MMTF fields as JSON, N, C-alpha, C and O atoms, coordinates in Angstrom:
{
  "mmtfVersion": "1.0.0",
  "mmtfProducer": "UNKNOWN",
  "numBonds": 507,
  "numAtoms": 508,
  "numGroups": 127,
  "numChains": 1,
  "numModels": 1,
  "chainsPerModel": [1],
  "groupsPerChain": [127],
  "chainIdList": ["A"],
  "bondAtomList": [4, 2, 8, 6, 12, 10, 16, 14, 20, 18, 24, 22, 28, 26, 32, 30, 36, 34, 40, 38, 44, 42, 48, 46, 52, 50, 56, 54, 60, 58, 64, 62, 68, 66, 72, 70, 76, 74, 80, 78, 84, 82, 88, 86, 92, 90, 96, 94, 100, 98, 104, 102, 108, 106, 112, 110, 116, 114, 120, 118, 124, 122, 128, 126, 132, 130, 136, 134, 140, 138, 144, 142, 148, 146, 152, 150, 156, 154, 160, 158, 164, 162, 168, 166, 172, 170, 176, 174, 180, 178, 184, 182, 188, 186, 192, 190, 196, 194, 200, 198, 204, 202, 208, 206, 212, 210, 216, 214, 220, 218, 224, 222, 228, 226, 232, 230, 236, 234, 240, 238, 244, 242, 248, 246, 252, 250, 256, 254, 260, 258, 264, 262, 268, 266, 272, 270, 276, 274, 280, 278, 284, 282, 288, 286, 292, 290, 296, 294, 300, 298, 304, 302, 308, 306, 312, 310, 316, 314, 320, 318, 324, 322, 328, 326, 332, 330, 336, 334, 340, 338, 344, 342, 348, 346, 352, 350, 356, 354, 360, 358, 364, 362, 368, 366, 372, 370, 376, 374, 380, 378, 384, 382, 388, 386, 392, 390, 396, 394, 400, 398, 404, 402, 408, 406, 412, 410, 416, 414, 420, 418, 424, 422, 428, 426, 432, 430, 436, 434, 440, 438, 444, 442, 448, 446, 452, 450, 456, 454, 460, 458, 464, 462, 468, 466, 472, 470, 476, 474, 480, 478, 484, 482, 488, 486, 492, 490, 496, 494, 500, 498, 504, 502],
  "bondOrderList": [1, 1, 1, 1, 1, 1, 1, 1, 1, 1, 1, 1, 1, 1, 1, 1, 1, 1, 1, 1, 1, 1, 1, 1, 1, 1, 1, 1, 1, 1, 1, 1, 1, 1, 1, 1, 1, 1, 1, 1, 1, 1, 1, 1, 1, 1, 1, 1, 1, 1, 1, 1, 1, 1, 1, 1, 1, 1, 1, 1, 1, 1, 1, 1, 1, 1, 1, 1, 1, 1, 1, 1, 1, 1, 1, 1, 1, 1, 1, 1, 1, 1, 1, 1, 1, 1, 1, 1, 1, 1, 1, 1, 1, 1, 1, 1, 1, 1, 1, 1, 1, 1, 1, 1, 1, 1, 1, 1, 1, 1, 1, 1, 1, 1, 1, 1, 1, 1, 1, 1, 1, 1, 1, 1, 1, 1],
  "groupList": [{"groupName": "MET", "atomNameList": ["N", "CA", "C", "O"], "elementList": ["N", "C", "C", "O"], "formalChargeList": [0, 0, 0, 0], "bondAtomList": [1, 0, 2, 1, 3, 2], "bondOrderList": [1, 1, 2], "singleLetterCode": "M", "chemCompType": "L-PEPTIDE LINKING"}, {"groupName": "PRO", "atomNameList": ["N", "CA", "C", "O"], "elementList": ["N", "C", "C", "O"], "formalChargeList": [0, 0, 0, 0], "bondAtomList": [1, 0, 2, 1, 3, 2], "bondOrderList": [1, 1, 2], "singleLetterCode": "P", "chemCompType": "L-PEPTIDE LINKING"}, {"groupName": "SER", "atomNameList": ["N", "CA", "C", "O"], "elementList": ["N", "C", "C", "O"], "formalChargeList": [0, 0, 0, 0], "bondAtomList": [1, 0, 2, 1, 3, 2], "bondOrderList": [1, 1, 2], "singleLetterCode": "S", "chemCompType": "L-PEPTIDE LINKING"}, {"groupName": "ALA", "atomNameList": ["N", "CA", "C", "O"], "elementList": ["N", "C", "C", "O"], "formalChargeList": [0, 0, 0, 0], "bondAtomList": [1, 0, 2, 1, 3, 2], "bondOrderList": [1, 1, 2], "singleLetterCode": "A", "chemCompType": "L-PEPTIDE LINKING"}, {"groupName": "ARG", "atomNameList": ["N", "CA", "C", "O"], "elementList": ["N", "C", "C", "O"], "formalChargeList": [0, 0, 0, 0], "bondAtomList": [1, 0, 2, 1, 3, 2], "bondOrderList": [1, 1, 2], "singleLetterCode": "R", "chemCompType": "L-PEPTIDE LINKING"}, {"groupName": "GLU", "atomNameList": ["N", "CA", "C", "O"], "elementList": ["N", "C", "C", "O"], "formalChargeList": [0, 0, 0, 0], "bondAtomList": [1, 0, 2, 1, 3, 2], "bondOrderList": [1, 1, 2], "singleLetterCode": "E", "chemCompType": "L-PEPTIDE LINKING"}, {"groupName": "ASP", "atomNameList": ["N", "CA", "C", "O"], "elementList": ["N", "C", "C", "O"], "formalChargeList": [0, 0, 0, 0], "bondAtomList": [1, 0, 2, 1, 3, 2], "bondOrderList": [1, 1, 2], "singleLetterCode": "D", "chemCompType": "L-PEPTIDE LINKING"}, {"groupName": "GLY", "atomNameList": ["N", "CA", "C", "O"], "elementList": ["N", "C", "C", "O"], "formalChargeList": [0, 0, 0, 0], "bondAtomList": [1, 0, 2, 1, 3, 2], "bondOrderList": [1, 1, 2], "singleLetterCode": "G", "chemCompType": "PEPTIDE LINKING"}, {"groupName": "VAL", "atomNameList": ["N", "CA", "C", "O"], "elementList": ["N", "C", "C", "O"], "formalChargeList": [0, 0, 0, 0], "bondAtomList": [1, 0, 2, 1, 3, 2], "bondOrderList": [1, 1, 2], "singleLetterCode": "V", "chemCompType": "L-PEPTIDE LINKING"}, {"groupName": "LYS", "atomNameList": ["N", "CA", "C", "O"], "elementList": ["N", "C", "C", "O"], "formalChargeList": [0, 0, 0, 0], "bondAtomList": [1, 0, 2, 1, 3, 2], "bondOrderList": [1, 1, 2], "singleLetterCode": "K", "chemCompType": "L-PEPTIDE LINKING"}, {"groupName": "ILE", "atomNameList": ["N", "CA", "C", "O"], "elementList": ["N", "C", "C", "O"], "formalChargeList": [0, 0, 0, 0], "bondAtomList": [1, 0, 2, 1, 3, 2], "bondOrderList": [1, 1, 2], "singleLetterCode": "I", "chemCompType": "L-PEPTIDE LINKING"}, {"groupName": "TRP", "atomNameList": ["N", "CA", "C", "O"], "elementList": ["N", "C", "C", "O"], "formalChargeList": [0, 0, 0, 0], "bondAtomList": [1, 0, 2, 1, 3, 2], "bondOrderList": [1, 1, 2], "singleLetterCode": "W", "chemCompType": "L-PEPTIDE LINKING"}, {"groupName": "LEU", "atomNameList": ["N", "CA", "C", "O"], "elementList": ["N", "C", "C", "O"], "formalChargeList": [0, 0, 0, 0], "bondAtomList": [1, 0, 2, 1, 3, 2], "bondOrderList": [1, 1, 2], "singleLetterCode": "L", "chemCompType": "L-PEPTIDE LINKING"}, {"groupName": "THR", "atomNameList": ["N", "CA", "C", "O"], "elementList": ["N", "C", "C", "O"], "formalChargeList": [0, 0, 0, 0], "bondAtomList": [1, 0, 2, 1, 3, 2], "bondOrderList": [1, 1, 2], "singleLetterCode": "T", "chemCompType": "L-PEPTIDE LINKING"}, {"groupName": "CYS", "atomNameList": ["N", "CA", "C", "O"], "elementList": ["N", "C", "C", "O"], "formalChargeList": [0, 0, 0, 0], "bondAtomList": [1, 0, 2, 1, 3, 2], "bondOrderList": [1, 1, 2], "singleLetterCode": "C", "chemCompType": "L-PEPTIDE LINKING"}, {"groupName": "PHE", "atomNameList": ["N", "CA", "C", "O"], "elementList": ["N", "C", "C", "O"], "formalChargeList": [0, 0, 0, 0], "bondAtomList": [1, 0, 2, 1, 3, 2], "bondOrderList": [1, 1, 2], "singleLetterCode": "F", "chemCompType": "L-PEPTIDE LINKING"}, {"groupName": "TYR", "atomNameList": ["N", "CA", "C", "O"], "elementList": ["N", "C", "C", "O"], "formalChargeList": [0, 0, 0, 0], "bondAtomList": [1, 0, 2, 1, 3, 2], "bondOrderList": [1, 1, 2], "singleLetterCode": "Y", "chemCompType": "L-PEPTIDE LINKING"}, {"groupName": "HIS", "atomNameList": ["N", "CA", "C", "O"], "elementList": ["N", "C", "C", "O"], "formalChargeList": [0, 0, 0, 0], "bondAtomList": [1, 0, 2, 1, 3, 2], "bondOrderList": [1, 1, 2], "singleLetterCode": "H", "chemCompType": "L-PEPTIDE LINKING"}, {"groupName": "GLN", "atomNameList": ["N", "CA", "C", "O"], "elementList": ["N", "C", "C", "O"], "formalChargeList": [0, 0, 0, 0], "bondAtomList": [1, 0, 2, 1, 3, 2], "bondOrderList": [1, 1, 2], "singleLetterCode": "Q", "chemCompType": "L-PEPTIDE LINKING"}],
  "groupTypeList": [0, 1, 2, 3, 4, 2, 3, 4, 5, 2, 4, 1, 6, 4, 4, 1, 7, 3, 3, 1, 4, 4, 1, 4, 3, 8, 1, 2, 1, 4, 4, 9, 1, 3, 10, 4, 11, 6, 4, 12, 7, 4, 13, 3, 12, 12, 14, 8, 15, 14, 7, 8, 12, 12, 12, 16, 8, 17, 1, 12, 12, 2, 0, 11, 2, 13, 4, 3, 5, 3, 18, 9, 4, 17, 3, 6, 8, 8, 4, 12, 18, 3, 18, 18, 4, 3, 12, 3, 4, 4, 5, 9, 3, 12, 4, 6, 1, 17, 5, 12, 5, 12, 3, 3, 4, 4, 12, 7, 0, 8, 4, 13, 7, 5, 9, 3, 16, 8, 8, 2, 7, 12, 1, 7, 7, 3, 4],
  "groupIdList": [1, 2, 3, 4, 5, 6, 7, 8, 9, 10, 11, 12, 13, 14, 15, 16, 17, 18, 19, 20, 21, 22, 23, 24, 25, 26, 27, 28, 29, 30, 31, 32, 33, 34, 35, 36, 37, 38, 39, 40, 41, 42, 43, 44, 45, 46, 47, 48, 49, 50, 51, 52, 53, 54, 55, 56, 57, 58, 59, 60, 61, 62, 63, 64, 65, 66, 67, 68, 69, 70, 71, 72, 73, 74, 75, 76, 77, 78, 79, 80, 81, 82, 83, 84, 85, 86, 87, 88, 89, 90, 91, 92, 93, 94, 95, 96, 97, 98, 99, 100, 101, 102, 103, 104, 105, 106, 107, 108, 109, 110, 111, 112, 113, 114, 115, 116, 117, 118, 119, 120, 121, 122, 123, 124, 125, 126, 127],
  "secStructList": [7, 7, 7, 2, 2, 2, 2, 2, 2, 6, 7, 6, 6, 1, 7, 6, 6, 7, 7, 7, 7, 7, 7, 7, 7, 7, 7, 7, 7, 7, 7, 7, 7, 1, 1, 7, 2, 2, 2, 2, 2, 2, 2, 2, 2, 2, 2, 2, 2, 2, 2, 2, 2, 2, 2, 2, 2, 2, 2, 2, 2, 2, 2, 2, 2, 2, 2, 2, 2, 2, 2, 2, 2, 2, 2, 2, 2, 2, 2, 2, 2, 2, 2, 2, 2, 2, 2, 2, 2, 2, 2, 2, 2, 2, 2, 1, 2, 2, 2, 2, 2, 2, 2, 2, 2, 2, 6, 6, 7, 7, 7, 6, 6, 7, 7, 7, 7, 7, 7, 7, 7, 7, 6, 6, 7, 7, 7],
  "xCoordList": [-86.268, -87.433, -87.883, -87.962, -88.174, -88.559, -89.96, -90.742, -90.29, -91.633, -92.652, -92.306, -93.935, -95.007, -95.139, -95.505, -94.846, -94.984, -93.898, -94.163, -92.725, -91.654, -91.839, -91.451, -92.434, -92.676, -93.748, -93.681, -94.73, -95.789, -95.275, -95.653, -94.427, -93.917, -92.945, -92.776, -92.317, -91.338, -91.959, -91.243, -93.287, -93.927, -93.738, -93.756, -93.555, -93.349, -94.638, -94.567, -95.848, -97.083, -97.515, -98.484, -96.835, -97.206, -96.685, -95.546, -97.561, -97.168, -96.304, -96.513, -95.365, -94.527, -95.312, -96.016, -95.207, -95.849, -97.261, -97.918, -97.756, -99.117, -99.111, -98.108, -100.27, -100.406, -100.388, -100.844, -99.853, -99.829, -101.252, -102.156, -101.428, -102.759, -103.094, -102.239, -104.401, -104.867, -105.088, -105.523, -104.806, -105.063, -106.569, -107.376, -106.931, -108.345, -108.918, -108.273, -110.145, -110.834, -111.348, -111.835, -111.233, -111.715, -113.244, -113.823, -113.887, -115.351, -115.916, -115.617, -116.738, -117.381, -118.613, -119.215, -118.969, -120.174, -121.375, -121.525, -122.227, -123.363, -124.349, -124.801, -124.671, -125.678, -127.052, -127.267, -127.971, -129.336, -129.957, -129.657, -130.816, -131.453, -132.287, -132.787, -132.434, -133.16, -134.629, -135.216, -135.232, -136.643, -136.732, -136.207, -137.397, -137.622, -138.945, -140.012, -138.869, -140.078, -140.967, -142.189, -140.388, -141.22, -142.038, -143.222, -141.396, -142.094, -143.141, -144.242, -142.787, -143.722, -144.933, -146.06, -144.713, -145.824, -146.76, -147.981, -146.181, -147.013, -147.808, -148.982, -147.169, -147.862, -148.998, -150.089, -148.749, -149.792, -150.947, -152.111, -150.64, -151.683, -152.504, -153.724, -151.842, -152.542, -153.456, -154.578, -152.982, -153.814, -155.043, -156.138, -154.872, -156.001, -156.995, -158.205, -156.497, -157.36, -158.161, -159.361, -157.498, -158.2, -159.252, -160.345, -158.935, -159.901, -161.136, -162.256, -160.938, -162.077, -162.916, -164.146, -162.25, -162.991, -163.806, -164.95, -163.237, -163.971, -165.185, -166.191, -165.112, -166.261, -167.407, -168.565, -167.097, -168.129, -168.741, -169.786, -168.143, -168.614, -170.011, -170.905, -170.213, -171.503, -172.653, -173.692, -172.515, -173.616, -173.913, -175.077, -172.891, -173.136, -173.897, -174.829, -173.505, -174.226, -175.666, -176.586, -175.851, -177.198, -178.036, -179.213, -177.427, -178.149, -178.559, -179.684, -177.655, -177.982, -179.091, -179.994, -179.039, -180.084, -181.421, -182.471, -181.387, -182.62, -183.204, -184.42, -182.359, -182.834, -183.477, -184.527, -182.856, -183.415, -184.762, -185.708, -184.848, -186.102, -187.183, -188.337, -186.832, -187.802, -188.313, -189.497, -187.433, -187.866, -188.834, -189.818, -188.548, -189.464, -190.818, -191.856, -190.804, -192.061, -192.845, -194.072, -192.149, -192.819, -193.487, -194.612, -192.803, -193.388, -194.624, -195.617, -194.571, -195.735, -196.899, -198.045, -196.613, -197.669, -198.323, -199.548, -197.516, -198.069, -198.948, -200.036, -198.483, -199.271, -200.577, -201.63, -200.515, -201.72, -202.697, -203.91, -202.189, -203.08, -203.825, -205.016, -203.127, -203.784, -204.835, -205.927, -204.506, -205.46, -206.677, -207.809, -206.442, -207.536, -208.46, -209.679, -207.896, -208.726, -209.566, -210.741, -208.956, -209.696, -210.831, -211.936, -210.568, -211.616, -212.727, -213.898, -212.366, -213.381, -214.279, -215.494, -213.682, -214.49, -215.417, -216.583, -214.87, -215.677, -216.835, -217.947, -216.575, -217.638, -218.724, -219.915, -218.307, -219.286, -220.125, -221.335, -219.46, -220.19, -221.174, -222.271, -220.805, -221.697, -222.867, -223.827, -222.808, -223.95, -225.068, -226.226, -224.719, -225.715, -226.498, -225.879, -227.831, -228.62, -228.42, -228.393, -228.282, -228.091, -226.766, -226.739, -225.666, -224.352, -224.403, -223.797, -225.121, -225.251, -225.95, -225.552, -227.012, -227.736, -226.843, -226.857, -226.067, -225.161, -224.105, -223.785, -223.577, -222.571, -223.19, -222.55, -224.435, -225.118, -225.404, -225.251, -225.819, -226.113, -224.829, -224.873, -223.702, -222.431, -222.087, -221.432, -222.529, -222.274, -223.303, -223.184, -224.315, -225.313, -226.527, -227.275, -226.746, -227.898, -229.107, -228.979, -230.287, -231.547, -232.385, -232.183, -233.347, -234.242, -235.287, -235.532, -235.875, -236.953, -238.111, -238.554, -238.576, -239.691, -239.237, -240.068, -237.978, -237.482, -237.042, -236.682, -237.076, -236.606, -235.315, -235.22, -234.322, -233.037, -233.039, -233.382, -232.661, -232.53, -231.081, -230.402, -230.609, -229.242, -229.332, -229.906, -228.778, -228.805, -227.412, -226.434, -227.314, -226.005, -226.017, -227.086, -224.849, -224.702, -224.859, -225.125, -224.707, -224.762, -223.469, -222.43, -223.481, -222.29, -221.179, -220.036, -221.41, -220.405, -219.573, -218.617, -219.898, -219.183, -219.838, -220.563, -219.589, -220.204, -219.517, -218.302, -220.287, -219.717, -219.708, -219.263],
  "yCoordList": [1.857, 1.957, 3.409, 4.063, 3.905, 5.306, 5.505, 4.555, 6.688, 6.97, 6.93, 7.013, 6.8, 6.689, 7.976, 7.939, 9.113, 10.382, 10.529, 10.986, 10.156, 10.312, 9.365, 9.682, 8.186, 7.239, 7.785, 7.592, 8.461, 9.023, 10.178, 10.339, 10.973, 12.138, 11.751, 12.502, 10.614, 10.239, 9.469, 8.952, 9.383, 8.656, 9.405, 10.636, 8.659, 9.31, 9.853, 10.711, 9.383, 9.829, 11.212, 11.765, 11.76, 13.06, 14.137, 14.092, 15.111, 16.193, 17.201, 17.475, 17.727, 18.723, 19.997, 20.464, 20.552, 21.798, 21.619, 22.611, 20.405, 20.152, 20.165, 19.863, 20.524, 20.565, 19.146, 18.207, 19.007, 17.653, 17.134, 17.895, 15.847, 15.236, 15.08, 14.826, 15.246, 14.978, 13.485, 12.826, 12.964, 11.522, 11.251, 12.04, 10.141, 9.79, 9.385, 8.718, 9.809, 9.403, 7.981, 7.62, 7.216, 5.843, 5.902, 6.453, 5.346, 5.431, 4.61, 3.427, 5.278, 4.568, 3.855, 4.289, 2.782, 2.087, 3.039, 3.768, 3.019, 3.95, 3.598, 2.458, 4.578, 4.374, 4.569, 5.478, 3.71, 3.883, 4.997, 5.132, 5.79, 6.843, 6.233, 5.116, 6.944, 6.429, 6.192, 5.224, 7.046, 6.904, 6.783, 7.621, 5.74, 5.561, 6.236, 5.646, 7.473, 8.263, 7.681, 7.802, 7.061, 6.472, 5.307, 5.169, 4.477, 3.341, 3.81, 3.264, 4.811, 5.351, 5.967, 5.811, 6.659, 7.258, 6.208, 6.346, 5.143, 4.06, 3.379, 3.058, 3.157, 2.516, 3.397, 2.903, 4.684, 5.603, 5.637, 5.65, 5.653, 5.667, 4.383, 4.42, 3.253, 1.976, 1.964, 1.462, 2.514, 2.571, 3.452, 3.106, 4.567, 5.46, 4.76, 4.845, 4.076, 3.353, 2.273, 2.127, 1.512, 0.478, 1.114, 0.57, 2.247, 2.937, 3.361, 3.22, 3.883, 4.287, 3.062, 3.12, 1.96, 0.735, 0.262, -0.163, 0.329, -0.087, 0.798, 0.328, 2.055, 2.942, 2.554, 2.855, 1.89, 1.481, 0.122, -0.217, -0.66, -2.021, -2.007, -2.689, -1.258, -1.271, -0.792, -1.452, 0.315, 0.706, -0.336, -0.539, -0.999, -2.029, -3.211, -3.72, -3.651, -4.752, -4.356, -5.158, -3.139, -2.646, -2.603, -2.96, -2.167, -2.087, -3.478, -3.667, -4.454, -5.81, -6.412, -7.054, -6.215, -6.777, -6.083, -6.724, -4.782, -4.058, -4.559, -4.709, -4.816, -5.331, -6.707, -6.978, -7.573, -8.909, -8.795, -9.509, -7.902, -7.697, -7.162, -7.578, -6.253, -5.71, -6.798, -6.82, -7.695, -8.789, -9.712, -10.174, -9.981, -10.819, -10.15, -10.79, -8.868, -8.128, -8.086, -8.182, -7.945, -7.923, -9.273, -9.319, -10.365, -11.701, -11.851, -12.449, -11.314, -11.361, -10.574, -11.018, -9.413, -8.582, -9.315, -9.32, -9.933, -10.667, -11.814, -12.031, -12.547, -13.665, -13.167, -13.768, -12.079, -11.544, -10.97, -11.048, -10.399, -9.907, -11.055, -10.94, -12.172, -13.342, -13.892, -14.274, -13.93, -14.406, -13.475, -13.939, -12.182, -11.212, -11.382, -11.295, -11.623, -11.846, -13.114, -13.132, -14.182, -15.431, -15.219, -15.724, -14.486, -14.228, -13.345, -13.523, -12.405, -11.56, -12.393, -12.195, -13.325, -14.222, -15.087, -15.297, -15.584, -16.428, -15.625, -16.138, -14.375, -13.533, -13.294, -13.364, -13.016, -12.784, -14.033, -13.952, -15.202, -16.457, -16.715, -17.218, -16.384, -16.649, -15.665, -15.91, -14.592, -13.671, -14.249, -13.847, -15.168, -15.835, -16.823, -17.654, -16.761, -17.648, -19.127, -19.954, -19.465, -20.879, -21.408, -22.497, -20.645, -21.047, -21.133, -22.026, -20.212, -20.219, -21.484, -22.084, -21.895, -23.115, -24.34, -25.233, -24.392, -25.538, -25.635, -26.728, -24.505, -24.511, -24.969, -25.692, -24.557, -24.974, -26.466, -27.138, -27.002, -28.439, -29.265, -30.349, -28.761, -29.478, -29.55, -30.489, -28.559, -28.563, -29.404, -29.557, -29.953, -30.808, -30.045, -30.577, -28.849, -28.064, -28.384, -28.8, -28.172, -28.365, -27.12, -26.332, -26.945, -25.793, -26.029, -27.152, -24.945, -25.042, -25.826, -25.537, -26.805, -27.627, -28.866, -29.739, -28.999, -30.2, -31.211, -30.856, -32.478, -33.535, -34.085, -34.296, -34.314, -34.848, -36.346, -36.855, -37.053, -38.494, -38.863, -38.301, -39.832, -40.308, -41.745, -42.566, -42.077, -43.432, -43.99, -43.401, -45.123, -45.737, -47.173, -47.751, -47.762, -49.139, -49.378, -50.51, -48.374, -48.547, -49.185, -48.983, -49.95, -50.647, -49.716, -50.171, -48.494, -47.604, -46.936, -46.229, -47.132, -46.462, -45.13, -44.563, -44.66, -43.402, -42.213, -42.211, -41.236, -40.02, -38.929, -37.823],
  "zCoordList": [-93.601, -94.441, -94.476, -93.436, -95.648, -95.751, -95.224, -95.183, -94.83, -94.286, -95.411, -96.589, -95.022, -96.008, -96.804, -97.978, -96.185, -96.867, -97.925, -99.037, -97.59, -98.566, -99.725, -100.85, -99.471, -100.55, -101.477, -102.691, -100.913, -101.745, -102.568, -103.729, -101.984, -102.692, -103.803, -104.764, -103.684, -104.698, -105.845, -106.703, -105.876, -106.974, -108.278, -108.308, -109.353, -110.641, -111.244, -112.124, -110.799, -111.423, -110.945, -111.463, -109.996, -109.474, -110.413, -110.879, -110.677, -111.579, -110.84, -109.658, -111.531, -110.858, -110.619, -111.514, -109.46, -109.09, -108.581, -108.265, -108.486, -107.993, -106.486, -105.84, -105.937, -104.479, -103.933, -104.585, -102.727, -102.155, -101.925, -101.582, -102.117, -101.953, -100.487, -99.639, -100.227, -98.859, -98.71, -99.655, -97.582, -97.413, -97.492, -97.002, -98.105, -98.241, -96.904, -96.094, -96.699, -95.472, -95.671, -96.743, -94.655, -94.729, -94.698, -93.763, -95.699, -95.7, -94.552, -94.391, -93.764, -92.649, -93.191, -94.173, -92.554, -93.034, -92.939, -91.959, -93.975, -93.997, -92.913, -92.802, -92.127, -91.083, -91.699, -92.502, -91.315, -91.777, -90.952, -89.766, -91.563, -90.787, -89.665, -89.797, -88.593, -87.432, -87.767, -87.283, -88.579, -88.935, -90.443, -91.177, -90.898, -92.329, -92.659, -92.489, -93.131, -93.342, -94.427, -94.347, -95.427, -96.475, -95.933, -96.24, -95.13, -94.539, -93.522, -93.454, -92.746, -91.754, -92.444, -91.973, -93.546, -94.297, -94.858, -94.778, -95.434, -95.973, -94.873, -95.057, -93.725, -92.604, -92.097, -91.815, -91.983, -91.519, -92.518, -92.117, -93.796, -94.821, -94.779, -94.939, -94.564, -94.451, -93.233, -93.304, -92.114, -90.903, -91.122, -90.679, -91.788, -92.066, -92.991, -92.778, -94.006, -94.934, -94.208, -94.442, -93.325, -92.547, -91.639, -91.485, -91.044, -90.195, -90.961, -90.469, -92.172, -92.997, -93.375, -93.363, -93.709, -94.025, -92.83, -92.991, -91.645, -90.445, -90.205, -89.673, -90.583, -90.425, -91.354, -91.065, -92.464, -93.412, -93.074, -93.631, -92.197, -91.93, -91.313, -91.813, -90.254, -89.559, -90.458, -90.492, -91.18, -92.073, -93.147, -93.493, -93.682, -94.692, -94.108, -94.731, -92.913, -92.273, -91.971, -92.135, -91.537, -91.255, -92.532, -92.521, -93.62, -94.89, -95.365, -95.828, -95.255, -95.683, -94.838, -95.375, -93.524, -92.674, -92.941, -92.9, -93.214, -93.528, -94.843, -94.961, -95.824, -97.113, -96.936, -97.518, -96.139, -95.903, -95.185, -95.518, -94.206, -93.482, -94.419, -94.321, -95.319, -96.27, -97.217, -97.552, -97.647, -98.517, -97.786, -98.365, -96.495, -95.711, -95.571, -95.737, -95.266, -95.101, -96.41, -96.4, -97.527, -98.819, -99.087, -99.585, -98.762, -98.938, -98.044, -98.46, -96.826, -95.934, -96.522, -96.457, -97.092, -97.683, -98.849, -98.97, -99.704, -100.852, -100.363, -100.895, -99.355, -98.812, -98.2, -98.413, -97.446, -96.813, -97.839, -97.643, -98.924, -99.977, -100.638, -100.928, -100.879, -101.471, -100.509, -100.929, -99.236, -98.228, -98.158, -98.02, -98.252, -98.203, -99.403, -99.258, -100.587, -101.769, -101.619, -101.986, -101.074, -100.873, -99.871, -100.071, -98.812, -97.821, -98.396, -98.061, -99.252, -99.88, -100.797, -100.824, -101.549, -102.387, -101.533, -101.87, -100.422, -99.522, -98.924, -98.798, -98.559, -97.997, -99.041, -98.738, -100.26, -101.329, -101.569, -101.779, -101.536, -101.746, -100.613, -100.856, -99.386, -98.248, -98.18, -97.45, -98.904, -98.96, -99.851, -99.737, -100.712, -101.559, -100.682, -100.017, -100.659, -99.778, -100.098, -99.186, -101.35, -101.712, -101.135, -100.563, -101.28, -100.743, -99.226, -98.634, -98.595, -97.132, -96.66, -95.662, -97.391, -97.017, -97.186, -96.339, -98.266, -98.476, -97.37, -96.903, -96.963, -95.891, -94.58, -93.817, -94.302, -93.07, -93.096, -92.076, -94.246, -94.354, -94.16, -93.577, -94.642, -94.423, -92.946, -92.495, -92.202, -90.755, -89.985, -88.77, -90.684, -90.041, -89.538, -88.718, -89.985, -89.554, -90.434, -91.586, -89.841, -90.581, -90.42, -89.496, -91.347, -91.259, -90.178, -89.737, -89.784, -88.802, -89.424, -90.535, -88.693, -89.178, -89.919, -90.17, -90.283, -90.956, -89.921, -88.799, -90.311, -89.433, -90.028, -91.237, -89.168, -89.617, -89.448, -88.381, -90.484, -90.438, -90.658, -91.518, -89.858, -90.017, -90.444, -89.728, -91.593, -92.128, -91.934, -92.393, -91.256, -91.031, -91.483, -91.681, -91.649, -92.031, -93.512, -93.916, -94.33, -95.764, -96.251, -95.621, -97.347, -97.803, -98.308, -98.361, -98.67, -99.207, -98.113, -98.431, -96.861, -95.772, -95.443, -96.26, -94.296, -93.838, -94.487, -94.687, -94.803, -95.383, -94.396, -94.702]
}
């Protein structure tokens, strides 16, 4: 059997006067690079983004709780203002001598020199 080199040299497709061909290198399986820089960059960017988001969490929670507290305080102020107006009206009414006498009579008071009578057993019930 002839050698592999002589068989290659005797091929008819070879041009006369051409340099001998170098044997082809067997392609080795492609090795993946040890570090995937694109993936590492995306991961680092994602970590930085998450870190920035975490920095915003506490101020946002604080802002929401402050807003809720302000709404509660505002409702308290409105309620107290209404109560203050009612008390001011009541004070003005009690400065009137006639209103003062009516309030005292409702409490069961009598004027000096008057006699209090209590009537009981009426058919309409006690008031």
